[in-house]
Coordinates of C-alpha atoms and ligand atoms in Angstrom, one line a residue:
X1 CA 93.0 61.5 159.2
X2 CA 96.8 61.7 158.9
X3 CA 96.7 60.0 155.5
X4 CA 93.8 62.2 154.4
X5 CA 96.0 65.2 155.4
X6 CA 99.0 63.9 153.5
X7 CA 96.9 63.3 150.4
X8 CA 95.6 66.9 150.5
X9 CA 99.1 68.3 151.2
X10 CA 100.4 66.4 148.2
X11 CA 97.7 67.9 146.0
X12 CA 98.5 71.4 147.2
X13 CA 102.2 70.8 146.7
X14 CA 101.7 69.8 143.1
X15 CA 99.6 72.9 142.4
X16 CA 102.2 75.1 144.2
X17 CA 105.0 73.9 142.0
X18 CA 103.3 75.9 139.2
X19 CA 103.8 79.1 141.2
X20 CA 107.5 79.2 142.3
X21 CA 108.6 82.1 144.5
X22 CA 110.7 84.8 142.8
X23 CA 113.9 86.0 144.6
X24 CA 112.1 88.8 146.5
X25 CA 111.2 89.2 150.1
X26 CA 107.5 90.0 150.7
X27 CA 105.9 91.6 153.7
X28 CA 102.2 91.8 154.6
X29 CA 101.8 95.5 155.7
X30 CA 99.1 98.0 156.2
X31 CA 97.9 97.5 152.7
X32 CA 98.5 93.8 152.5
X33 CA 101.1 92.6 150.0
X34 CA 101.9 95.2 147.4
X35 CA 104.5 95.3 144.6
X36 CA 104.9 94.8 140.9
X37 CA 102.1 92.6 139.6
X38 CA 104.4 90.2 137.8
X39 CA 106.1 89.3 141.1
X40 CA 102.9 88.3 142.8
X41 CA 101.5 85.0 141.4
X42 CA 103.2 82.8 144.1
X43 CA 102.1 85.2 146.8
X44 CA 98.5 85.2 145.6
X45 CA 98.5 81.4 145.4
X46 CA 99.6 81.2 149.0
X47 CA 97.1 83.9 150.1
X48 CA 94.5 81.5 148.8
X49 CA 95.9 78.8 151.0
X50 CA 95.9 81.2 154.0
X51 CA 92.3 82.3 153.3
X52 CA 91.2 78.7 153.5
X53 CA 93.1 78.2 156.8
X54 CA 91.6 81.4 158.2
X55 CA 88.1 80.3 157.2
X56 CA 88.6 76.9 158.7
X57 CA 89.9 78.4 161.9
X58 CA 86.7 80.5 162.2
X59 CA 84.4 77.5 161.7
X60 CA 83.9 78.0 158.0
X61 CA 83.0 81.7 158.1
X62 CA 83.5 83.4 154.8
X63 CA 86.8 85.2 154.2
X64 CA 87.4 87.8 151.5
X65 CA 90.4 88.2 149.2
X66 CA 90.8 91.5 147.3
X67 CA 93.4 91.8 144.5
X68 CA 94.2 95.5 144.0
X69 CA 97.0 98.0 144.5
X70 CA 94.7 101.0 145.1
X71 CA 96.3 104.3 144.1
X72 CA 99.7 102.7 143.1
X73 CA 100.9 102.9 139.4
X74 CA 99.3 100.4 137.0
X75 CA 102.1 97.8 136.9
X76 CA 101.8 97.3 140.6
X77 CA 99.2 95.0 142.2
X78 CA 98.5 93.7 145.6
X79 CA 96.3 91.5 147.8
X80 CA 94.5 91.9 151.1
X81 CA 92.5 89.5 153.2
X82 CA 89.2 90.5 154.7
X83 CA 87.9 89.0 158.0
X84 CA 84.2 87.8 158.4
X85 CA 82.8 91.1 159.7
X86 CA 84.2 92.9 156.7
X87 CA 87.2 94.3 158.6
X88 CA 90.9 93.9 157.8
X89 CA 92.6 90.6 158.6
X90 CA 93.4 90.2 162.3
X91 CA 96.9 91.6 162.9
X92 CA 98.4 88.4 164.4
X93 CA 97.7 86.7 161.1
X94 CA 99.8 89.2 159.1
X95 CA 102.9 87.3 160.3
X96 CA 101.4 84.0 159.0
X97 CA 100.8 85.6 155.6
X98 CA 104.4 86.9 155.5
X99 CA 105.8 83.5 156.5
X100 CA 103.9 81.6 153.8
X101 CA 104.8 84.2 151.1
X102 CA 108.5 83.9 151.9
X103 CA 108.9 80.1 151.8
X104 CA 111.6 79.5 149.2
X105 CA 110.5 76.1 148.1
X106 CA 107.3 74.1 147.8
X107 CA 108.7 71.8 150.4
X108 CA 109.2 74.6 152.9
X109 CA 105.8 76.0 152.0
X110 CA 104.0 72.7 152.8
X111 CA 106.0 72.2 156.0
X112 CA 105.2 75.8 157.2
X113 CA 101.5 75.3 156.3
X114 CA 101.2 72.1 158.1
X115 CA 103.0 73.5 161.2
X116 CA 100.8 76.6 161.1
X117 CA 97.6 74.4 160.9
X118 CA 98.8 72.3 163.8
X119 CA 99.7 75.4 165.9
X120 CA 96.3 77.0 165.2
X121 CA 94.5 73.6 165.7
X122 CA 92.9 73.7 162.3
X123 CA 91.7 70.6 160.5
X124 CA 92.8 71.3 156.9
X125 CA 90.2 69.0 155.7
X126 CA 87.3 70.9 157.2
X127 CA 85.0 73.1 155.1
X128 CA 85.9 76.7 154.2
X129 CA 84.4 79.6 152.3
X130 CA 86.2 82.4 150.3
X131 CA 84.8 85.3 148.2
X132 CA 87.2 87.3 146.0
X133 CA 87.3 90.2 143.6
X134 CA 89.9 92.2 141.7
X135 CA 90.2 95.7 140.1
X136 CA 90.8 96.7 136.5
X137 CA 94.6 96.3 136.5
X138 CA 96.0 94.3 133.5
X139 CA 97.8 91.8 135.9
X140 CA 94.5 91.1 137.6
X141 CA 93.2 88.1 135.6
X142 CA 96.5 86.2 135.8
X143 CA 96.7 86.8 139.6
X144 CA 93.1 85.6 139.9
X145 CA 94.1 82.4 138.1
X146 CA 96.9 81.9 140.8
X147 CA 94.4 82.5 143.5
X148 CA 91.9 80.0 142.0
X149 CA 94.8 77.5 141.8
X150 CA 95.5 77.9 145.5
X151 CA 91.8 77.6 146.4
X152 CA 91.2 74.9 143.9
X153 CA 93.8 72.6 145.4
X154 CA 91.4 72.1 148.3
X155 CA 88.8 70.7 146.0
X156 CA 85.2 70.5 147.2
X157 CA 86.2 71.5 150.8
X158 CA 86.2 75.2 149.8
X159 CA 83.1 77.1 148.6
X160 CA 84.2 80.0 146.4
X161 CA 82.4 83.0 145.0
X162 CA 84.1 85.2 142.3
X163 CA 82.6 88.7 142.3
X164 CA 84.7 89.6 139.3
X165 CA 85.8 93.2 138.8
X166 CA 84.6 95.4 141.6
X167 CA 85.7 97.9 144.2
X168 CA 87.5 97.0 147.5
X169 CA 84.6 98.3 149.7
X170 CA 82.0 96.2 147.7
X171 CA 84.1 93.1 148.5
X172 CA 84.2 94.1 152.2
X173 CA 80.4 94.6 152.1
X174 CA 79.8 91.2 150.5
X175 CA 81.9 89.4 153.1
X176 CA 80.1 91.1 155.9
X177 CA 76.7 90.4 154.4
X178 CA 77.5 86.8 153.7
X179 CA 78.4 86.2 157.3
X180 CA 75.4 88.1 158.7
X181 CA 73.2 85.3 159.9
X182 CA 70.4 87.6 160.8
X183 CA 70.0 88.5 157.1
X184 CA 69.2 92.1 157.9
X185 CA 72.5 93.6 156.6
X186 CA 71.6 93.2 153.0
X187 CA 71.9 90.7 150.1
X188 CA 75.4 89.4 149.8
X189 CA 75.9 90.6 146.2
X190 CA 77.1 93.6 144.4
X191 CA 73.6 94.4 143.4
X192 CA 72.5 93.9 147.1
X193 CA 75.0 96.7 148.1
X194 CA 73.7 99.1 145.5
X195 CA 70.1 98.5 146.5
X196 CA 70.9 99.0 150.1
X197 CA 72.6 102.3 149.4
X198 CA 69.8 103.4 147.0
X199 CA 67.1 102.7 149.6
X200 CA 68.9 104.6 152.3
X201 CA 69.6 107.5 149.9
X202 CA 65.9 107.7 149.0
X203 CA 64.9 107.9 152.7
X204 CA 67.4 110.6 153.4
X205 CA 66.6 112.8 150.4
X206 CA 62.9 112.5 151.0
X207 CA 60.8 114.8 148.9
X208 CA 63.6 117.2 148.1
X209 CA 64.4 118.2 144.6
X210 CA 66.9 115.9 142.8
X211 CA 70.5 116.6 143.9
X212 CA 72.8 118.7 141.8
X213 CA 74.8 116.7 139.2
X214 CA 78.3 115.7 140.4
X215 CA 81.5 115.4 138.3
X216 CA 83.4 112.3 139.4
X217 CA 87.0 111.6 138.4
X218 CA 87.2 107.8 138.5
X219 CA 91.0 107.6 138.2
X220 CA 90.5 105.4 135.1
X221 CA 89.8 102.6 137.6
X222 CA 87.2 100.2 138.9
X223 CA 85.3 103.1 140.4
X224 CA 84.1 103.9 136.9
X225 CA 82.5 100.5 136.7
X226 CA 80.8 100.9 140.1
X227 CA 79.6 104.4 139.4
X228 CA 78.0 103.4 136.1
X229 CA 76.2 100.5 137.6
X230 CA 75.2 102.3 140.8
X231 CA 74.2 105.4 138.9
X232 CA 71.3 103.5 137.2
X233 CA 69.8 102.6 140.6
X234 CA 69.6 106.3 141.7
X235 CA 69.1 108.2 138.4
X236 CA 65.9 109.9 139.6
X237 CA 67.8 111.3 142.7
X238 CA 71.3 112.2 141.5
X239 CA 73.1 112.4 138.1
X240 CA 76.7 111.5 138.0
X241 CA 79.0 112.9 135.4
X242 CA 81.9 110.5 135.3
X243 CA 85.3 111.6 134.1
X244 CA 88.5 109.5 133.7
X245 CA 86.6 106.2 133.0
X246 CA 89.1 104.6 130.7
X247 CA 89.8 101.3 132.2
X248 CA 91.2 99.8 128.9
X249 CA 94.1 102.1 127.8
X250 CA 97.4 100.9 129.1
X251 CA 99.0 103.2 131.6
X252 CA 95.8 105.3 132.2
X253 CA 95.0 104.0 135.7
X254 CA 95.8 106.6 138.4
X255 CA 97.9 108.6 135.9
X256 CA 97.5 112.3 136.4
X257 CA 94.2 111.8 138.1
X258 CA 92.5 110.2 141.1
X259 CA 92.2 111.2 144.8
X260 CA 95.9 110.6 145.6
X261 CA 97.0 112.9 142.7
X262 CA 94.6 115.6 143.8
X263 CA 95.5 115.4 147.5
X264 CA 99.3 115.2 147.0
X265 CA 99.5 117.9 144.3
X266 CA 96.7 120.0 145.7
X267 CA 95.4 120.7 142.2
X268 CA 92.8 119.5 139.7
X269 CA 93.6 116.5 137.5
X270 CA 94.7 118.2 134.2
X271 CA 91.9 116.3 132.4
X272 CA 89.3 117.8 134.7
X273 CA 90.8 121.3 134.4
X274 CA 90.8 121.0 130.6
X275 CA 87.2 119.8 130.5
X276 CA 86.3 123.1 132.0
X277 CA 83.4 121.5 133.8
X278 CA 83.9 123.2 137.2
X279 CA 83.8 126.8 135.9
X280 CA 80.4 127.6 137.5
X281 CA 81.1 128.2 141.2
X282 CA 78.3 126.1 142.4
X283 CA 79.6 123.0 140.6
X284 CA 81.6 120.5 142.6
X285 CA 83.8 117.6 141.6
X286 CA 85.2 114.6 143.4
X287 CA 88.0 112.1 142.8
X288 CA 88.1 108.4 143.6
X289 CA 91.3 106.5 144.0
X290 CA 92.1 103.4 141.9
X291 CA 90.0 100.9 143.9
X292 CA 87.3 103.5 145.0
X293 CA 87.9 103.4 148.8
X294 CA 89.0 107.0 149.0
X295 CA 87.4 110.2 147.9
X296 CA 88.3 113.9 148.0
X297 CA 86.1 116.8 146.8
X298 CA 87.0 120.1 145.3
X299 CA 85.6 123.2 143.5
X300 CA 86.9 126.4 142.0
X301 CA 86.3 129.3 144.3
X302 CA 84.9 132.2 142.3
X303 CA 85.2 129.9 139.3
X304 CA 89.0 130.2 139.4
X305 CA 90.9 129.1 142.5
X306 CA 91.2 125.4 143.3
X307 CA 89.9 124.5 146.8
X308 CA 90.4 121.0 148.2
X309 CA 87.7 119.4 150.4
X310 CA 89.7 116.4 151.8
X311 CA 89.0 113.7 154.3
X312 CA 89.3 116.2 157.2
X313 CA 86.6 118.4 155.7
X314 CA 84.4 115.3 155.1
X315 CA 84.9 114.2 158.7
X316 CA 83.9 117.7 160.0
X317 CA 80.8 117.8 157.8
X318 CA 79.7 114.4 158.8
X319 CA 80.4 114.7 162.5
X320 CA 78.6 118.0 162.9
X321 CA 75.6 116.8 160.9
X322 CA 75.2 113.6 163.0
X323 CA 75.7 115.6 166.2
X324 CA 72.9 117.9 165.1
X325 CA 70.6 114.9 164.4
X326 CA 71.4 113.4 167.8
X327 CA 70.4 116.7 169.4
X328 CA 67.2 116.9 167.4
X329 CA 66.4 113.4 168.5
X330 CA 67.1 114.5 172.1
X331 CA 69.5 111.6 172.5
X332 CA 72.7 113.6 173.5
X333 CA 72.9 111.8 176.8
X334 CA 72.8 108.4 175.2
X335 CA 74.7 108.8 171.9
X336 CA 78.2 110.3 172.0
X337 CA 79.7 111.3 168.6
X338 CA 83.5 111.3 168.3
X339 CA 86.0 111.9 165.6
X340 CA 89.2 109.8 164.9
X341 CA 92.0 111.3 162.9
X342 CA 95.7 110.7 162.3
X343 CA 98.6 113.1 162.8
X344 CA 98.2 114.0 159.1
X345 CA 94.9 115.7 159.8
X346 CA 95.2 119.4 159.4
X347 CA 95.6 121.2 162.7
X348 CA 92.7 123.6 161.9
X349 CA 90.3 120.7 161.5
X350 CA 91.2 119.2 164.9
X351 CA 90.9 122.6 166.5
X352 CA 87.5 123.3 164.8
X353 CA 86.1 119.9 166.0
X354 CA 87.4 120.3 169.6
X355 CA 85.9 123.8 169.9
X356 CA 82.5 122.3 169.2
X357 CA 83.0 119.9 172.1
X358 CA 83.3 116.8 170.0
X359 CA 86.0 114.6 171.3
X360 CA 88.9 113.8 168.9
X361 CA 91.2 110.7 169.1
X362 CA 94.5 110.6 167.2
X363 CA 95.8 107.2 166.1
X364 CA 98.7 105.8 164.1
X365 CA 98.4 105.9 160.3
X366 CA 96.4 103.1 158.6
X367 CA 92.7 102.6 158.6
X368 CA 92.7 99.6 160.9
X369 CA 94.0 101.8 163.7
X370 CA 91.3 104.4 163.0
X371 CA 88.6 101.8 162.7
X372 CA 89.5 100.3 166.0
X373 CA 89.5 103.7 167.8
X374 CA 86.2 104.6 166.2
X375 CA 84.5 101.6 167.7
X376 CA 85.0 103.1 171.1
X377 CA 82.5 105.9 170.4
X378 CA 78.7 105.4 170.0
X379 CA 79.1 107.0 166.6
X380 CA 82.7 107.1 165.5
X381 CA 83.6 109.3 162.5
X382 CA 87.0 108.4 161.2
X383 CA 88.8 109.8 158.2
X384 CA 92.4 110.0 157.0
X385 CA 93.2 113.4 155.5
X386 CA 93.7 111.6 152.2
X387 CA 90.0 110.7 152.0
X388 CA 89.8 107.2 153.4
X389 CA 87.2 106.8 156.1
X390 CA 83.7 106.0 157.2
X391 CA 81.3 106.4 160.1
X392 CA 80.6 103.5 162.5
X393 CA 77.4 103.2 164.5
X394 CA 77.8 101.0 167.5
X395 CA 75.3 98.2 168.2
X396 CA 74.3 100.2 171.4
X397 CA 73.6 103.3 169.4
X398 CA 71.5 101.4 166.9
X399 CA 69.6 99.8 169.7
X400 CA 68.9 103.2 171.3
X401 CA 67.7 104.5 168.0
X402 CA 65.4 101.5 167.4
X403 CA 64.0 101.6 170.9
X404 CA 63.4 105.3 171.5
X405 CA 59.8 106.4 171.3
X406 CA 59.9 109.9 169.7
X407 CA 57.9 112.7 171.4
X408 CA 57.5 114.9 168.4
X409 CA 57.6 114.7 164.6
X410 CA 61.0 116.4 164.6
X411 CA 62.5 113.7 167.0
X412 CA 60.9 111.0 164.8
X413 CA 62.5 112.4 161.7
X414 CA 65.9 112.8 163.3
X415 CA 65.8 109.1 164.5
X416 CA 64.8 107.9 161.1
X417 CA 67.5 109.9 159.4
X418 CA 70.2 108.6 161.8
X419 CA 69.0 105.0 161.1
X420 CA 69.1 105.7 157.3
X421 CA 72.6 107.1 157.7
X422 CA 73.8 103.9 159.3
X423 CA 72.5 102.0 156.2
X424 CA 74.0 104.5 153.8
X425 CA 77.4 104.5 155.3
X426 CA 79.6 101.4 154.8
X427 CA 80.0 99.9 158.2
X428 CA 82.9 97.6 157.2
X429 CA 85.3 100.0 155.5
X430 CA 85.7 103.4 153.9
X431 CA 83.9 103.6 150.5
X432 CA 84.3 106.4 148.0
X433 CA 80.8 105.8 146.7
X434 CA 79.1 105.6 150.1
X435 CA 81.1 108.6 151.4
X436 CA 80.0 110.6 148.3
X437 CA 76.4 109.9 149.1
X438 CA 77.0 110.9 152.7
X439 CA 78.4 114.3 151.6
X440 CA 75.6 114.9 149.1
X441 CA 72.9 114.1 151.7
X442 CA 74.4 116.5 154.2
X443 CA 74.8 119.3 151.7
X444 CA 71.2 118.7 150.6
X445 CA 69.9 118.9 154.2
X446 CA 71.9 122.0 155.0
X447 CA 71.1 123.5 151.6
X448 CA 74.8 124.2 151.2
X449 CA 77.1 124.3 148.2
X450 CA 80.8 123.5 148.3
X451 CA 81.6 127.1 149.3
X452 CA 79.4 127.0 152.5
X453 CA 80.9 123.6 153.4
X454 CA 84.4 125.0 152.9
X455 CA 83.7 128.1 155.0
X456 CA 83.8 126.3 158.4
X457 CA 87.6 126.5 158.8
X458 CA 90.7 127.4 156.8
X459 CA 93.4 124.7 156.5
X460 CA 96.8 125.6 157.7
X461 CA 99.4 125.5 154.9
X462 CA 101.0 122.1 155.0
X463 CA 103.7 120.1 153.3
X464 CA 104.3 116.3 153.0
X465 CA 107.8 115.3 152.0
X466 CA 109.1 111.9 151.0
X467 CA 112.6 111.3 152.2
X468 CA 114.7 108.4 150.9
X469 CA 117.1 107.1 153.5
X470 CA 119.5 104.2 153.6
X471 CA 117.4 102.4 156.2
X472 CA 114.0 103.5 157.3
X473 CA 113.7 100.9 160.0
X474 CA 115.9 103.0 162.3
X475 CA 113.0 105.4 162.6
X476 CA 110.8 104.5 165.5
X477 CA 107.8 106.4 166.8
X478 CA 105.5 106.8 169.8
X479 CA 102.4 108.9 170.7
X480 CA 100.4 108.0 167.6
X481 CA 103.5 108.5 165.5
X482 CA 103.8 112.1 166.5
X483 CA 107.2 111.7 168.2
X484 CA 110.4 109.8 167.3
X485 CA 112.1 107.6 169.9
X486 CA 114.9 106.7 167.4
X487 CA 117.3 108.0 166.1
X488 CA 118.1 109.2 169.6
X489 CA 118.2 113.0 169.9
X490 CA 116.5 113.7 166.6
X491 CA 113.1 114.5 168.2
X492 CA 114.7 117.2 170.3
X493 CA 116.1 118.9 167.2
X494 CA 112.7 118.7 165.5
X495 CA 111.0 120.2 168.6
X496 CA 113.4 123.1 168.5
X497 CA 112.8 123.8 164.9
X498 CA 109.0 123.7 165.5
X499 CA 109.2 126.0 168.4
X500 CA 110.6 128.8 166.2
X501 CA 107.6 128.8 163.9
X502 CA 104.1 130.3 164.5
X503 CA 101.5 127.6 164.8
X504 CA 104.2 125.1 163.7
X505 CA 103.8 121.4 163.9
X506 CA 106.0 118.7 162.3
X507 CA 106.5 115.0 162.7
X508 CA 108.5 112.2 161.1
X509 CA 107.5 108.6 160.6
X510 CA 108.6 105.7 158.3
X511 CA 106.1 104.9 155.6
X512 CA 104.3 101.5 155.9
X513 CA 103.7 101.2 152.2
X514 CA 106.8 102.7 150.5
X515 CA 110.5 102.6 151.1
X516 CA 110.8 106.1 152.5
X517 CA 110.4 108.3 155.6
X518 CA 107.6 110.9 155.5
X519 CA 108.1 114.4 156.9
X520 CA 104.9 116.4 157.6
X521 CA 105.0 120.1 158.4
X522 CA 102.3 122.8 158.9
X523 CA 102.5 126.4 160.1
X524 CA 100.7 129.7 159.9
X525 CA 102.1 130.7 156.5
X526 CA 103.2 128.9 153.3
X527 CA 106.7 130.3 153.6
X528 CA 107.2 129.2 157.2
X529 CA 105.7 125.8 156.3
X530 CA 108.1 125.2 153.5
X531 CA 111.0 126.3 155.7
X532 CA 110.0 124.0 158.5
X533 CA 109.6 121.1 156.1
X534 CA 113.0 121.8 154.6
X535 CA 114.7 122.1 158.0
X536 CA 113.2 118.9 159.3
X537 CA 114.0 117.0 156.1
X538 CA 117.6 118.0 156.5
X539 CA 117.6 116.9 160.1
X540 CA 116.2 113.5 159.0
X541 CA 118.8 113.1 156.2
X542 CA 121.7 114.0 158.5
X543 CA 120.6 111.6 161.3
X544 CA 120.1 108.8 158.8
X545 CA 123.4 109.4 157.1
X546 CA 125.2 109.5 160.5
X547 CA 123.9 106.1 161.5
X548 CA 124.6 104.6 158.0
X549 CA 128.3 105.6 158.2
X550 CA 128.7 104.8 161.9
Ligands
NG1_1 P1 102.1 105.3 154.6 O1 102.9 104.9 153.3 O2 102.4 104.3 155.7 O3 102.3 106.7 154.9 C1 99.9 105.6 153.1 C2 99.0 106.7 153.6 C3 98.1 106.2 154.7 C4 97.3 105.0 154.3 C5 98.2 103.9 153.7 C6 97.5 102.8 153.1 C7 99.6 109.1 153.9 C8 100.5 110.1 154.5 N1 99.8 107.8 154.1 O4 100.6 105.1 154.3 O5 97.3 107.3 155.1 O6 96.2 105.4 153.4 O7 99.0 104.5 152.6 O8 97.1 102.9 151.7 O9 98.6 109.5 153.2
ZN2 ZN1 92.3 102.7 147.8

């Protein structure tokens, strides 16, 4: 076996020589590896090696690799690993990914890999299975070649499936479906996913009239490809009017469009405004981000004023609807619905949910934290304010729904609708497409337009500021990132500033995806919000400068 291992390691080394590491330090963070696409070939080759190791460690279960940089500018790219149940890579393996990515030479790479395999008790000659996909970025094909070189070095030991260009959530679905030995989750293909969604949508829409057409800004990214293909499966139920579908023009991706643009600027993408398509007050629009795992909605109130319906609004809409169905099914005692948010959720949304006796958990930023917390509820609704989220049905809740004998047609209907929702909503990860259908279904059931949905609560004015500091690692947080523990003394100053403002709230945390510190502020009025944000930003800059010069 030792000689067999040596032969394999030699083959890998030869292939790795073609992908030397550039003089950059890489880190596997919340969003995997993410930087300029041209810096990534060596990283992606090594991610291929790690995917094989992960699969071997899990007895050959299928692992996913997604090459995308989501809402980042077009020259960036990135890569993430997906675990067998369709969730993010187990956290303890992030360090292994970082270690491999940063080996300076082929020799150290092979040494590190061999040591890692030994430490994890993995036989590197055992079978593995990897499925991968990429978005529409120009650097994608070259990076996929690097990935295939990394996987190919293992020869016939690794079974690979290339899904081609598709969205992040579709890849997560295919991984989960491939590993589902019961075969009930759905066919492990892109088409299998669309069919699953279409079937659930048909059940939920029932014999209602077709849904209103929806304008969808696809951020000139892979969401355009998905929407076109999926649209054909449901054309008798809903018509999509795709906008920003140009995946070919250089520089178009995420430029002046997409969910991140809309949420950050709190305005329509100029292209959508110019198209004039939202002039009728009952017309709504939505924006995907670059890999279609985030969505935000909007409309023009009275045909004029931009109104954002973000992740918080989607969470509220979904949670109250599901809670209603649970009550109609007379299952309140057995199925508890809860909401999971981060500190970036607007204070009004949290208050609104709590007032309706639905529990709310606040976690650290990053969907893996939200996902984990949502698993603690029977039905866990989790969304980041930026539009990334989903709804998880626990196996206990599904069992209850399957086993319950309804006592009336209304109970029967409610149970069937809850089960269909669990099929409609992506159970692995937030998906713009699946979330879109969720919103449309709820609005159809409620006979609501965007204005009625929006009417629930009014967002507090809020402001998010990016602060560049000499060293963001000096900022340490606690209490789901709502309080700073370092720099010492800074939190007290922030608390004092907040106390002076009506309905004030502000917190500071280091970004996990960019080299900056983020300041969030909200308050009763726009003026006091701006002022609070400015004061806290100054406090952050002063504290960072004081430490840098100490
Ligand atoms: P960072 O850069 O850690 O704030 C951003 C988003 C997160 C999450 C990640 C992953 C905000 C304030 N932060 O994280 O919510 O989506 O990117 O992409 O929106
Ligand atoms: Zn994304």
